[in-house]
Short mmCIF file of C-alpha atoms in Angstrom, two decimals:
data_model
loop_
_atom_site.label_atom_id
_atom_site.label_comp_id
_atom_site.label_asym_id
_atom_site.label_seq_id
_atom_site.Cartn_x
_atom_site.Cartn_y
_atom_site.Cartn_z
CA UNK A 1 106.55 101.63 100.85
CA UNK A 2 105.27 98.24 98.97
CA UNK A 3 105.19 98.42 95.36
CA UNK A 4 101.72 96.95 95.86
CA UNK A 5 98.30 98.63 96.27
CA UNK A 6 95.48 95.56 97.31
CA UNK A 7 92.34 96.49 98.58
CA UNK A 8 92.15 96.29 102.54
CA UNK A 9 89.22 93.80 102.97
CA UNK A 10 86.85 91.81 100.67
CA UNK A 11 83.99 89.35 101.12
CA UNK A 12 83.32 86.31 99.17
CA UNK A 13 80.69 83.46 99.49
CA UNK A 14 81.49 79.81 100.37
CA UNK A 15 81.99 78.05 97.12
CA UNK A 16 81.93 81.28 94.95
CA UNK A 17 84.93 82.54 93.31
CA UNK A 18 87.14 84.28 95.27
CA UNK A 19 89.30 87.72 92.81
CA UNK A 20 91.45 89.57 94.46
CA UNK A 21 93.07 92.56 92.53
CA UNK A 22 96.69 93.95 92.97
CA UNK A 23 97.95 97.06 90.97
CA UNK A 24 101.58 97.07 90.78
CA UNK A 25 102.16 99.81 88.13
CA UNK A 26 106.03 99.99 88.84
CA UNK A 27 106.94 96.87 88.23
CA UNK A 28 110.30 96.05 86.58
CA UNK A 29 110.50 93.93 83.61
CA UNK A 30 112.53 91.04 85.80
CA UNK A 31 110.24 91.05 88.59
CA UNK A 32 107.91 88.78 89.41
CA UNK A 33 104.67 88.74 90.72
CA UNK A 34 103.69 86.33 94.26
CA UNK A 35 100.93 85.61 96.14
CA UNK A 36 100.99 84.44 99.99
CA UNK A 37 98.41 84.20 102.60
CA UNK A 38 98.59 84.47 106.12
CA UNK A 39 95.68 82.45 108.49
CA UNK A 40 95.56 84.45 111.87
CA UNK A 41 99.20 84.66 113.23
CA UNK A 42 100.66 81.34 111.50
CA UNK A 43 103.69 81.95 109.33
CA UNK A 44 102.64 83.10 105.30
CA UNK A 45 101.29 80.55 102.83
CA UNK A 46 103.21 80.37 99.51
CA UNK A 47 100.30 80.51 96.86
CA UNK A 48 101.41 81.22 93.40
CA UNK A 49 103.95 83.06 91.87
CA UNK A 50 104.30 84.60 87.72
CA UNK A 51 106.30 86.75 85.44
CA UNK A 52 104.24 87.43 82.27
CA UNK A 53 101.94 84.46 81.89
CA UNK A 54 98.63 83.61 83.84
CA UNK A 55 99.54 80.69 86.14
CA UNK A 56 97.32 78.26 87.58
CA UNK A 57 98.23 75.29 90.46
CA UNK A 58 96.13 73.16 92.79
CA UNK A 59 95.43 76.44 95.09
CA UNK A 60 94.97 79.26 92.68
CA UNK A 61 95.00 81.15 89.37
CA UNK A 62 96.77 83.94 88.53
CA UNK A 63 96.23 86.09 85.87
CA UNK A 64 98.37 88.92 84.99
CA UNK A 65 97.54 91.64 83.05
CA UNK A 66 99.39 92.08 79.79
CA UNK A 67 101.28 95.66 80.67
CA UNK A 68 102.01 93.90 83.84
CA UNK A 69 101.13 96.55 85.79
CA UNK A 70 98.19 94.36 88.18
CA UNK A 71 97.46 90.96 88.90
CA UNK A 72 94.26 89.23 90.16
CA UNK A 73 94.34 86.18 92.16
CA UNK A 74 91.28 84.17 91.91
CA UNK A 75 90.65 81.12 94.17
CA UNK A 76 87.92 79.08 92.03
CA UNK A 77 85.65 77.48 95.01
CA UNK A 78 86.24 79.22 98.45
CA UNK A 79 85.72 77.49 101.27
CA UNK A 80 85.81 79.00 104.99
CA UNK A 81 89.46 77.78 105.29
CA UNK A 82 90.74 80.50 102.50
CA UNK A 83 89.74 83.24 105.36
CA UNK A 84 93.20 84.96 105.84
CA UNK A 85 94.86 88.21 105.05
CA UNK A 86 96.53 87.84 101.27
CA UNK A 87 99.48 89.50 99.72
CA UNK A 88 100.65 90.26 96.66
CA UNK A 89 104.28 91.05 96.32
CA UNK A 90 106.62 92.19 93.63
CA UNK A 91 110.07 90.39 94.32
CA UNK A 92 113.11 91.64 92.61
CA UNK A 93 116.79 92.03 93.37
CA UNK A 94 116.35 91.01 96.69
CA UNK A 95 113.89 93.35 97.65
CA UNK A 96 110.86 92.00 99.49
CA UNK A 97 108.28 94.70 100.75
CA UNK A 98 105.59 93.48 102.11
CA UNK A 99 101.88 95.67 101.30
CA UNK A 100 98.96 95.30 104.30
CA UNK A 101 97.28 92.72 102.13
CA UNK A 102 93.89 92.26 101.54
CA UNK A 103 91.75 90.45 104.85
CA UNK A 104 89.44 87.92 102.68
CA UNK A 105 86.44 86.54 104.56
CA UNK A 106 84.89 83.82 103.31
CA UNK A 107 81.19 83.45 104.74
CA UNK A 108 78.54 80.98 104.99
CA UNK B 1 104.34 72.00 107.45
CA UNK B 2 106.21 74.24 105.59
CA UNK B 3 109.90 72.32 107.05
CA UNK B 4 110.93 75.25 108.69
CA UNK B 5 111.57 75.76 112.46
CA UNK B 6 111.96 78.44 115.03
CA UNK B 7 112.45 78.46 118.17
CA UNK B 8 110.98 79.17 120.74
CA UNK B 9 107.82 79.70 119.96
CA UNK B 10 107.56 82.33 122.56
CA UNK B 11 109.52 84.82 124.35
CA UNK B 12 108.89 86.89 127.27
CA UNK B 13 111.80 89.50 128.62
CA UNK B 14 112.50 93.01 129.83
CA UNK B 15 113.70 96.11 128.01
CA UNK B 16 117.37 96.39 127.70
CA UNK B 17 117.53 92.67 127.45
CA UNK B 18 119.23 90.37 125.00
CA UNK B 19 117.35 87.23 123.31
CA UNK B 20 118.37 85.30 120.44
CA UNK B 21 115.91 83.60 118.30
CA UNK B 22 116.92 80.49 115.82
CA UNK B 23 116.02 79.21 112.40
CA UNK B 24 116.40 76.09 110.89
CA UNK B 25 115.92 76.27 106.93
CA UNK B 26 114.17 73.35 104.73
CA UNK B 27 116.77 70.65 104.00
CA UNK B 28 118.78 72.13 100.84
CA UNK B 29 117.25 75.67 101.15
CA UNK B 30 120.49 77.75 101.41
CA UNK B 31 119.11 80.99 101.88
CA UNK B 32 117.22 82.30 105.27
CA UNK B 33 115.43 85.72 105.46
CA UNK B 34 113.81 87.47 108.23
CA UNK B 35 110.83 88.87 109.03
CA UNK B 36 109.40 91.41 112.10
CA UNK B 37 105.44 91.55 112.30
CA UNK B 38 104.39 93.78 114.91
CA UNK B 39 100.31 93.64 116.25
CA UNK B 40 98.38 94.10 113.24
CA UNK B 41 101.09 95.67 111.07
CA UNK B 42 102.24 93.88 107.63
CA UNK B 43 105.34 92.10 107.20
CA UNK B 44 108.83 94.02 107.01
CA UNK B 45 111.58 92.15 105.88
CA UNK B 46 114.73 92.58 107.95
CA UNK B 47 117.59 90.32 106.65
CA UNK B 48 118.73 87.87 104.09
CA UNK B 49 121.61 85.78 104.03
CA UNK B 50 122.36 83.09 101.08
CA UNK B 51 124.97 80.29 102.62
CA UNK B 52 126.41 81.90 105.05
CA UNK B 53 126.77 85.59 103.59
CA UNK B 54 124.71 88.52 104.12
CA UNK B 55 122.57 89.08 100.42
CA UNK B 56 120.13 91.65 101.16
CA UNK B 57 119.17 94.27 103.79
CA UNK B 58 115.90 95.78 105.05
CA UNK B 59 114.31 97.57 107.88
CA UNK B 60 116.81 95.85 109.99
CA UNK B 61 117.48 98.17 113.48
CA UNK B 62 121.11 98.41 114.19
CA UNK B 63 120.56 96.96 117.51
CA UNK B 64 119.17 93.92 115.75
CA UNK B 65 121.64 91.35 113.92
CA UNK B 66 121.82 88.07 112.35
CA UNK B 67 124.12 85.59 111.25
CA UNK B 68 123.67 82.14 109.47
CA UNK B 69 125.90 79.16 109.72
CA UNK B 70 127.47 76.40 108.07
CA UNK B 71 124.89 74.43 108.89
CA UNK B 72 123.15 76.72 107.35
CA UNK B 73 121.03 77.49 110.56
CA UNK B 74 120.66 81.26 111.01
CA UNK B 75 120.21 82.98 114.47
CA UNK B 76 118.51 86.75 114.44
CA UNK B 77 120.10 88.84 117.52
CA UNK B 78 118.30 91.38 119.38
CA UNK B 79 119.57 93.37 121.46
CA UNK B 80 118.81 96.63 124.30
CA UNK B 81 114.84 95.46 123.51
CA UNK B 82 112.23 98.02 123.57
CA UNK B 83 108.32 98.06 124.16
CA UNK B 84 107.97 98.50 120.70
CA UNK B 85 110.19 95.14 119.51
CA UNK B 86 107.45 93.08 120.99
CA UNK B 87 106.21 91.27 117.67
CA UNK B 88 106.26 87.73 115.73
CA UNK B 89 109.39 86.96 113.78
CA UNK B 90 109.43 84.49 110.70
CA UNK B 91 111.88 83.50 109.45
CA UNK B 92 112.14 81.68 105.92
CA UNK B 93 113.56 79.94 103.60
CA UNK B 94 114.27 79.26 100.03
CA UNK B 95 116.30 77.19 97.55
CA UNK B 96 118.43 79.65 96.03
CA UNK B 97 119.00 83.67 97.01
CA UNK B 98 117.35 85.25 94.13
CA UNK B 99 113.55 85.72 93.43
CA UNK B 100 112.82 82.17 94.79
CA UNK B 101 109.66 80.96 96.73
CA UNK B 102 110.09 81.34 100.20
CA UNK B 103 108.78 79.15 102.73
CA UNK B 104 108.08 80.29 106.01
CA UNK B 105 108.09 79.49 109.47
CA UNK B 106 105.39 79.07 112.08
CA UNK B 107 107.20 82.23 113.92
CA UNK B 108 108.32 83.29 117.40
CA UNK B 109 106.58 85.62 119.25
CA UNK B 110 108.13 88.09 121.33
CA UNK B 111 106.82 90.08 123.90
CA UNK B 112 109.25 92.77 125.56
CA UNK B 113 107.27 93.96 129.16
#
């Protein structure tokens, strides 16, 4: 099972704010928190990654909550583009489990 | 372009058959990991290997194996293929073999008839 619990769909409206939550309640103090998106069947998107601080880059912010134990990824102007499936993953000692992710549609 | 490759893109073959699918990392990425994603099902890691040794191990089947070489190409072997191995394989990439970004792939996509 994924250490990850993301909603199965959401909606957001072009040029809104896009937040998508992740709970990860079991995360380990040395694991760290990423974000990747996946557009139809095209190999996953590296988005943003963090440990204990809120991160921000070009693509994305992440803020993470200060027990660690969820995560919300907020893309500040969706456009139709950012329509994809999203995970959230907890990485840590080689151990990768992906969740279902969270289908965002963006919409007009 | 995430600087990854696989090939081929596609696959078509029969159950019981053999097919190997390759990898080529990011120039100076020395570890590869792989990735099954069957029709509409998440991603389930299968196998990681940091220059040229086997790091960490999945959901990998035991008809299903992988190497990586010193090139630091990896190939993922399946083998006695089943109806239910049709899916897209990814495989990627990152610098190092611990917690590190990975980049993937555009996939191969295999379909076992």
């Amino acid at each position: 099972d994924a250490k990850t619990t993301q909603p199965p769909s959401m909606d957001c409206a072009e040029g809104r704010a896009a937040n998508l939550p992740c709970n990860h309640s079991t995360i380990s103090g040395n694991e760290y928190v990423y974000w990747y998106r996946q557009i139809h069947s095209q190999g996953p998107q590296y988005i943003i990654h963090g440990l204990k601080n809120n991160e921000t880059n070009e693509m994305a912010s992440l803020i993470i909550t200060e027990d660690r134990k969820s995560s919300t990824l907020i893309l500040p102007h969706a456009t139709l583009r950012d329509t994809a499936v999203y995970y959230c993953i907890v990485i840590g000692n080689n151990d990768m489990r992906f969740g279902a992710g969270t289908r965002l549609t963006v919409k007009p | 372009d995430s600087g990854v490759t696989q090939t081929p893109k596609h696959l078509i073959t029969a159950t019981g058959q053999r097919v190997t699918l390759r990898c080529s990392p990011r120039s100076g990425d020395l570890s590869v990991y792989w990735y099954q994603q069957s029709l509409d099902q998440g991603l389930q890691f299968l196998i990681q290997y940091y220059n040229g040794e086997e790091r960490a191990k999945g959901n990998i089947l035991e008809r299903f194996s992988a190497q990586q070489f010193p090139d630091l190409h990896s190939e993922l072997n399946l083998s006695s293929l089943e109806l239910g191995d049709s899916a897209l394989y990814f495989c990627a990439s990152s610098v190092g073999g611990y917690q590190e970004t990975q980049y993937f792939g555009p996939g191969t996509r295999l379909l076992v008839l």
